[in-house]
Amino acid sequence: MKKLTTLLFLITFITVYSQSFKSGENYYFENGFGKTFTNTKLKLNKTDTPPSGALFRHKSQIKILYSEGDRVFFKFLKFKSDADILAYNEDSSGEKRVFSLSKLDFENLTKPYYNKFRGFKYGAYTVPIRLRSRNDVFEFDSNLSLGANILGRIGLNRFKENSFIDLSFGISITKVNLNKENSILGKVGSDFENIDVLSPAALTVSLGILVNLAENVNIGAYLGWDRLSTADNRTQWIYNDRPWTGIGLNISFSGKAQANNSEE
């Protein structure tokens, strides 16, 4: 049993390790700053001769081309100066320079270089606090609002996974509060003369921006509109189809979008 457990562990470790580096993903050099390439560390195309003066530069960006055996083959993203282009991107004949490092060295020296646009996400959401104001009537509430939300994630810092903003669009059903101040409830002669409060459901459309401050720490600002049904709007709710603003903290989403790193 012990041998079987050990074998399963080794198989799992090898599987995870072999999937660590995928073709097309971008990374940058985080460690080994200023160290020159050596024949034992890095190979250039089919030779062991590194370009003259080449260095591991802090935050130099690279793209994985493929992995083979225990080595990862990559190219540098395009440099601006002619000298750097000749040293890192292509030789004097225009041939693309391909480098490789052992998987262990690659893992120790690099970190993911994330995409500017990190994909779409979806999920249920709530807006904890809504602020409404009209005709000198100011209200805030924290009524439950559940619905579907789609957002696009934009990275603020390509060197950090938890540095992004989310732009969102959502549709939901919201429970709203009607009273004598914001409707004709209790008005003498109306159909609601003997009713002081009501809590009908409204259709809500919202736009929002969520800023990621740190891992699991977010703050969001929203703009939305609530619309009552024709029957419920006989109450003449003053906020019907009127914009409200919302504030949210630590809002989380689920979905299949990832902070991937394949964009140049």
mmCIF file of C-alpha atoms in Angstrom:
data_model
loop_
_atom_site.group_PDB
_atom_site.id
_atom_site.type_symbol
_atom_site.label_atom_id
_atom_site.label_comp_id
_atom_site.label_asym_id
_atom_site.label_seq_id
_atom_site.Cartn_x
_atom_site.Cartn_y
_atom_site.Cartn_z
ATOM 1 C CA MET A 1 0.000 0.000 0.000
ATOM 2 C CA LYS A 2 2.867 2.362 0.858
ATOM 3 C CA LYS A 3 4.571 1.695 -2.486
ATOM 4 C CA LEU A 4 1.293 2.301 -4.339
ATOM 5 C CA THR A 5 0.794 5.602 -2.526
ATOM 6 C CA THR A 6 4.347 6.683 -3.390
ATOM 7 C CA LEU A 7 3.853 5.700 -7.044
ATOM 8 C CA LEU A 8 0.601 7.682 -7.276
ATOM 9 C CA PHE A 9 2.329 10.710 -5.724
ATOM 10 C CA LEU A 10 5.164 10.530 -8.239
ATOM 11 C CA ILE A 11 2.732 10.179 -11.166
ATOM 12 C CA THR A 12 0.734 13.180 -9.920
ATOM 13 C CA PHE A 13 3.913 15.264 -9.419
ATOM 14 C CA ILE A 14 5.249 14.432 -12.868
ATOM 15 C CA THR A 15 1.875 15.197 -14.499
ATOM 16 C CA VAL A 16 1.545 18.581 -12.782
ATOM 17 C CA TYR A 17 5.167 19.502 -13.499
ATOM 18 C CA SER A 18 4.873 18.542 -17.165
ATOM 19 C CA GLN A 19 1.857 20.843 -17.555
ATOM 20 C CA SER A 20 3.527 23.833 -15.937
ATOM 21 C CA PHE A 21 4.881 25.395 -19.133
ATOM 22 C CA LYS A 22 2.587 25.735 -22.141
ATOM 23 C CA SER A 23 3.388 26.892 -25.647
ATOM 24 C CA GLY A 24 2.401 30.527 -26.250
ATOM 25 C CA GLU A 25 2.508 31.634 -22.608
ATOM 26 C CA ASN A 26 4.496 34.731 -21.647
ATOM 27 C CA TYR A 27 6.923 35.066 -18.743
ATOM 28 C CA TYR A 28 9.502 37.566 -17.528
ATOM 29 C CA PHE A 29 12.840 37.208 -15.771
ATOM 30 C CA GLU A 30 12.416 37.965 -12.090
ATOM 31 C CA ASN A 31 15.631 36.516 -10.671
ATOM 32 C CA GLY A 32 19.233 36.182 -11.803
ATOM 33 C CA PHE A 33 19.486 39.874 -12.676
ATOM 34 C CA GLY A 34 22.638 40.772 -14.565
ATOM 35 C CA LYS A 35 23.984 37.223 -14.789
ATOM 36 C CA THR A 36 25.468 36.453 -18.193
ATOM 37 C CA PHE A 37 24.227 33.526 -20.221
ATOM 38 C CA THR A 38 26.532 30.518 -19.996
ATOM 39 C CA ASN A 39 26.833 27.482 -22.217
ATOM 40 C CA THR A 40 25.618 25.220 -19.433
ATOM 41 C CA LYS A 41 22.584 27.361 -18.682
ATOM 42 C CA LEU A 42 21.336 28.425 -22.095
ATOM 43 C CA LYS A 43 21.456 27.181 -25.663
ATOM 44 C CA LEU A 44 21.011 29.333 -28.769
ATOM 45 C CA ASN A 45 19.358 27.583 -31.726
ATOM 46 C CA LYS A 46 21.502 24.524 -32.540
ATOM 47 C CA THR A 47 24.742 25.864 -31.047
ATOM 48 C CA ASP A 48 25.990 26.469 -27.538
ATOM 49 C CA THR A 49 27.199 29.988 -28.285
ATOM 50 C CA PRO A 50 25.174 32.742 -26.583
ATOM 51 C CA PRO A 51 25.012 36.187 -28.247
ATOM 52 C CA SER A 52 27.746 38.622 -27.258
ATOM 53 C CA GLY A 53 26.890 40.650 -24.135
ATOM 54 C CA ALA A 54 23.558 38.930 -23.502
ATOM 55 C CA LEU A 55 22.289 39.241 -19.915
ATOM 56 C CA PHE A 56 19.386 38.055 -17.811
ATOM 57 C CA ARG A 57 17.687 41.440 -17.594
ATOM 58 C CA HIS A 58 15.196 42.153 -14.879
ATOM 59 C CA LYS A 59 11.624 42.026 -16.302
ATOM 60 C CA SER A 60 12.699 41.049 -19.841
ATOM 61 C CA GLN A 61 9.675 39.338 -21.386
ATOM 62 C CA ILE A 62 9.765 35.998 -23.181
ATOM 63 C CA LYS A 63 7.292 33.663 -24.897
ATOM 64 C CA ILE A 64 7.433 29.877 -24.594
ATOM 65 C CA LEU A 65 7.702 28.144 -27.973
ATOM 66 C CA TYR A 66 7.682 24.541 -26.761
ATOM 67 C CA SER A 67 9.161 22.223 -24.151
ATOM 68 C CA GLU A 68 11.187 19.150 -24.893
ATOM 69 C CA GLY A 69 12.631 16.754 -22.368
ATOM 70 C CA ASP A 70 13.795 18.725 -19.354
ATOM 71 C CA ARG A 71 14.194 22.022 -21.244
ATOM 72 C CA VAL A 72 11.908 24.919 -22.124
ATOM 73 C CA PHE A 73 12.487 26.648 -25.477
ATOM 74 C CA PHE A 74 11.512 30.304 -25.767
ATOM 75 C CA LYS A 75 12.013 33.577 -27.606
ATOM 76 C CA PHE A 76 12.309 37.107 -26.265
ATOM 77 C CA LEU A 77 9.453 39.497 -27.023
ATOM 78 C CA LYS A 78 10.462 42.207 -29.478
ATOM 79 C CA PHE A 79 13.033 44.714 -28.204
ATOM 80 C CA LYS A 80 13.179 48.314 -29.503
ATOM 81 C CA SER A 81 16.890 48.990 -30.005
ATOM 82 C CA ASP A 82 18.792 47.463 -32.938
ATOM 83 C CA ALA A 83 21.525 46.172 -30.621
ATOM 84 C CA ASP A 84 19.015 44.354 -28.419
ATOM 85 C CA ILE A 85 17.153 42.989 -31.437
ATOM 86 C CA LEU A 86 20.400 41.453 -32.752
ATOM 87 C CA ALA A 87 21.292 40.101 -29.310
ATOM 88 C CA TYR A 88 17.906 38.668 -28.360
ATOM 89 C CA ASN A 89 15.406 38.561 -31.247
ATOM 90 C CA GLU A 90 17.227 37.692 -34.483
ATOM 91 C CA ASP A 91 20.740 37.295 -35.849
ATOM 92 C CA SER A 92 22.350 39.303 -38.672
ATOM 93 C CA SER A 93 20.734 37.057 -41.287
ATOM 94 C CA GLY A 94 17.267 37.629 -39.857
ATOM 95 C CA GLU A 95 16.896 34.182 -38.300
ATOM 96 C CA LYS A 96 14.816 34.085 -35.115
ATOM 97 C CA ARG A 97 16.872 33.419 -32.017
ATOM 98 C CA VAL A 98 15.547 30.535 -29.932
ATOM 99 C CA PHE A 99 16.804 30.014 -26.390
ATOM 100 C CA SER A 100 16.304 27.255 -23.873
ATOM 101 C CA LEU A 101 16.688 26.730 -20.148
ATOM 102 C CA SER A 102 16.210 23.681 -17.985
ATOM 103 C CA LYS A 103 12.724 23.515 -16.499
ATOM 104 C CA LEU A 104 14.180 23.948 -13.024
ATOM 105 C CA ASP A 105 16.130 27.082 -14.016
ATOM 106 C CA PHE A 106 13.133 28.439 -15.928
ATOM 107 C CA GLU A 107 10.897 28.004 -12.899
ATOM 108 C CA ASN A 108 13.416 29.671 -10.576
ATOM 109 C CA LEU A 109 14.214 32.613 -12.871
ATOM 110 C CA THR A 110 10.816 33.562 -14.309
ATOM 111 C CA LYS A 111 7.289 34.588 -13.387
ATOM 112 C CA PRO A 112 4.128 34.826 -15.571
ATOM 113 C CA TYR A 113 3.715 37.981 -17.676
ATOM 114 C CA TYR A 114 -0.070 38.385 -17.744
ATOM 115 C CA ASN A 115 -2.294 39.557 -20.598
ATOM 116 C CA LYS A 116 -3.694 43.096 -20.682
ATOM 117 C CA PHE A 117 -7.152 41.683 -21.417
ATOM 118 C CA ARG A 118 -7.770 38.683 -19.204
ATOM 119 C CA GLY A 119 -11.047 37.408 -20.606
ATOM 120 C CA PHE A 120 -14.706 37.352 -19.636
ATOM 121 C CA LYS A 121 -16.271 36.023 -16.448
ATOM 122 C CA TYR A 122 -19.805 35.437 -15.269
ATOM 123 C CA GLY A 123 -21.665 34.794 -12.024
ATOM 124 C CA ALA A 124 -24.367 35.757 -9.560
ATOM 125 C CA TYR A 125 -23.869 38.984 -7.659
ATOM 126 C CA THR A 126 -25.298 41.396 -5.124
ATOM 127 C CA VAL A 127 -24.903 45.152 -4.697
ATOM 128 C CA PRO A 128 -24.833 45.644 -0.908
ATOM 129 C CA ILE A 129 -25.634 49.386 -0.779
ATOM 130 C CA ARG A 130 -27.824 51.431 -3.150
ATOM 131 C CA LEU A 131 -28.132 55.205 -2.979
ATOM 132 C CA ARG A 132 -31.196 56.985 -4.445
ATOM 133 C CA SER A 133 -32.149 60.645 -4.568
ATOM 134 C CA ARG A 134 -34.986 62.549 -6.257
ATOM 135 C CA ASN A 135 -37.204 65.528 -5.416
ATOM 136 C CA ASP A 136 -35.325 66.171 -2.157
ATOM 137 C CA VAL A 137 -35.971 62.567 -1.080
ATOM 138 C CA PHE A 138 -32.767 60.651 -0.276
ATOM 139 C CA GLU A 139 -32.781 56.930 0.489
ATOM 140 C CA PHE A 140 -30.327 54.068 0.772
ATOM 141 C CA ASP A 141 -31.042 50.392 1.068
ATOM 142 C CA SER A 142 -29.355 47.008 1.065
ATOM 143 C CA ASN A 143 -32.131 44.890 -0.387
ATOM 144 C CA LEU A 144 -31.271 41.531 -1.890
ATOM 145 C CA SER A 145 -30.673 41.636 -5.624
ATOM 146 C CA LEU A 146 -29.829 38.397 -7.401
ATOM 147 C CA GLY A 147 -29.122 37.967 -11.078
ATOM 148 C CA ALA A 148 -26.616 37.254 -13.811
ATOM 149 C CA ASN A 149 -23.535 39.350 -14.394
ATOM 150 C CA ILE A 150 -21.000 39.333 -17.242
ATOM 151 C CA LEU A 151 -17.708 41.177 -16.957
ATOM 152 C CA GLY A 152 -14.540 41.789 -18.897
ATOM 153 C CA ARG A 153 -11.280 41.823 -16.943
ATOM 154 C CA ILE A 154 -8.480 44.281 -17.807
ATOM 155 C CA GLY A 155 -5.043 43.982 -16.214
ATOM 156 C CA LEU A 156 -3.521 47.093 -14.644
ATOM 157 C CA ASN A 157 -0.074 45.567 -14.130
ATOM 158 C CA ARG A 158 1.051 42.719 -16.392
ATOM 159 C CA PHE A 159 3.624 41.627 -13.826
ATOM 160 C CA LYS A 160 0.984 40.991 -11.131
ATOM 161 C CA GLU A 161 -1.911 38.542 -11.201
ATOM 162 C CA ASN A 162 -3.998 40.447 -8.641
ATOM 163 C CA SER A 163 -3.940 43.837 -10.333
ATOM 164 C CA PHE A 164 -6.969 44.425 -12.551
ATOM 165 C CA ILE A 165 -10.330 46.106 -13.038
ATOM 166 C CA ASP A 166 -13.578 44.404 -14.055
ATOM 167 C CA LEU A 167 -16.169 46.156 -16.246
ATOM 168 C CA SER A 168 -19.568 44.547 -15.767
ATOM 169 C CA PHE A 169 -23.114 44.386 -17.113
ATOM 170 C CA GLY A 170 -25.878 42.725 -15.130
ATOM 171 C CA ILE A 171 -29.592 41.914 -15.118
ATOM 172 C CA SER A 172 -31.349 40.903 -11.920
ATOM 173 C CA ILE A 173 -34.550 40.864 -9.887
ATOM 174 C CA THR A 174 -34.536 43.245 -6.937
ATOM 175 C CA LYS A 175 -36.821 43.687 -3.971
ATOM 176 C CA VAL A 176 -37.518 47.438 -3.591
ATOM 177 C CA ASN A 177 -39.035 49.415 -0.713
ATOM 178 C CA LEU A 178 -42.110 51.592 -1.316
ATOM 179 C CA ASN A 179 -43.453 53.963 1.346
ATOM 180 C CA LYS A 180 -45.386 57.182 1.758
ATOM 181 C CA GLU A 181 -42.316 59.302 0.970
ATOM 182 C CA ASN A 182 -41.495 57.760 -2.409
ATOM 183 C CA SER A 183 -44.922 56.763 -3.736
ATOM 184 C CA ILE A 184 -48.645 57.408 -3.342
ATOM 185 C CA LEU A 185 -49.018 54.770 -0.632
ATOM 186 C CA GLY A 186 -51.348 56.079 2.047
ATOM 187 C CA LYS A 187 -52.641 58.883 -0.181
ATOM 188 C CA VAL A 188 -56.302 59.612 0.492
ATOM 189 C CA GLY A 189 -58.478 58.717 -2.481
ATOM 190 C CA SER A 190 -55.910 56.398 -4.107
ATOM 191 C CA ASP A 191 -56.109 52.627 -4.438
ATOM 192 C CA PHE A 192 -53.361 52.445 -1.812
ATOM 193 C CA GLU A 193 -54.984 54.658 0.818
ATOM 194 C CA ASN A 194 -54.801 51.959 3.500
ATOM 195 C CA ILE A 195 -51.310 50.668 2.611
ATOM 196 C CA ASP A 196 -48.223 52.184 4.223
ATOM 197 C CA VAL A 197 -45.426 50.025 2.793
ATOM 198 C CA LEU A 198 -44.929 47.587 -0.081
ATOM 199 C CA SER A 199 -41.964 45.526 -1.290
ATOM 200 C CA PRO A 200 -42.570 44.553 -4.925
ATOM 201 C CA ALA A 201 -39.958 43.041 -7.232
ATOM 202 C CA ALA A 202 -38.290 45.171 -9.905
ATOM 203 C CA LEU A 203 -36.248 44.312 -12.973
ATOM 204 C CA THR A 204 -32.748 45.747 -12.517
ATOM 205 C CA VAL A 205 -30.141 46.591 -15.148
ATOM 206 C CA SER A 206 -26.718 47.678 -13.948
ATOM 207 C CA LEU A 207 -23.255 48.707 -15.112
ATOM 208 C CA GLY A 208 -20.256 48.500 -12.826
ATOM 209 C CA ILE A 209 -16.537 48.729 -12.293
ATOM 210 C CA LEU A 210 -14.723 46.533 -9.791
ATOM 211 C CA VAL A 211 -11.157 47.389 -8.762
ATOM 212 C CA ASN A 212 -8.926 44.679 -7.330
ATOM 213 C CA LEU A 213 -6.801 46.205 -4.577
ATOM 214 C CA ALA A 214 -5.129 42.972 -3.441
ATOM 215 C CA GLU A 215 -5.874 39.273 -3.405
ATOM 216 C CA ASN A 216 -9.488 38.827 -2.198
ATOM 217 C CA VAL A 217 -9.831 42.585 -1.595
ATOM 218 C CA ASN A 218 -12.080 44.401 -4.081
ATOM 219 C CA ILE A 219 -14.159 47.553 -4.198
ATOM 220 C CA GLY A 220 -16.914 48.160 -6.733
ATOM 221 C CA ALA A 221 -19.006 51.113 -7.926
ATOM 222 C CA TYR A 222 -22.234 50.601 -9.862
ATOM 223 C CA LEU A 223 -24.889 52.513 -11.774
ATOM 224 C CA GLY A 224 -28.284 50.893 -12.221
ATOM 225 C CA TRP A 225 -31.974 51.258 -12.971
ATOM 226 C CA ASP A 226 -34.955 49.501 -11.376
ATOM 227 C CA ARG A 227 -38.194 49.046 -13.304
ATOM 228 C CA LEU A 228 -41.484 47.966 -11.713
ATOM 229 C CA SER A 229 -44.132 46.019 -13.583
ATOM 230 C CA THR A 230 -47.077 47.999 -14.994
ATOM 231 C CA ALA A 231 -49.333 46.823 -12.164
ATOM 232 C CA ASP A 232 -46.874 47.681 -9.383
ATOM 233 C CA ASN A 233 -46.069 51.056 -10.927
ATOM 234 C CA ARG A 234 -49.612 52.205 -10.216
ATOM 235 C CA THR A 235 -48.021 53.182 -6.906
ATOM 236 C CA GLN A 236 -46.159 55.948 -8.790
ATOM 237 C CA TRP A 237 -42.817 55.062 -7.262
ATOM 238 C CA ILE A 238 -40.595 58.098 -7.811
ATOM 239 C CA TYR A 239 -37.468 55.998 -8.474
ATOM 240 C CA ASN A 240 -38.980 53.870 -11.223
ATOM 241 C CA ASP A 241 -36.533 53.848 -14.181
ATOM 242 C CA ARG A 242 -34.405 56.416 -12.344
ATOM 243 C CA PRO A 243 -30.656 55.788 -11.890
ATOM 244 C CA TRP A 244 -29.179 54.733 -8.581
ATOM 245 C CA THR A 245 -25.539 54.358 -7.519
ATOM 246 C CA GLY A 246 -24.176 51.378 -5.660
ATOM 247 C CA ILE A 247 -21.108 50.477 -3.620
ATOM 248 C CA GLY A 248 -19.759 46.994 -3.033
ATOM 249 C CA LEU A 249 -16.807 45.485 -1.173
ATOM 250 C CA ASN A 250 -15.140 42.091 -1.572
ATOM 251 C CA ILE A 251 -17.386 41.016 -4.440
ATOM 252 C CA SER A 252 -16.304 37.687 -5.921
ATOM 253 C CA PHE A 253 -17.146 36.066 -9.243
ATOM 254 C CA SER A 254 -16.915 32.549 -10.608
ATOM 255 C CA GLY A 255 -16.257 31.498 -14.161
ATOM 256 C CA LYS A 256 -13.781 30.073 -16.598
ATOM 257 C CA ALA A 257 -11.754 33.172 -17.390
ATOM 258 C CA GLN A 258 -8.150 33.071 -16.215
ATOM 259 C CA ALA A 259 -5.387 35.599 -15.760
ATOM 260 C CA ASN A 260 -3.514 33.915 -18.598
ATOM 261 C CA ASN A 261 -0.289 35.096 -20.132
ATOM 262 C CA SER A 262 -0.320 34.418 -23.873
ATOM 263 C CA GLU A 263 -0.688 37.980 -25.188
ATOM 264 C CA GLU A 264 2.346 39.849 -26.517
#
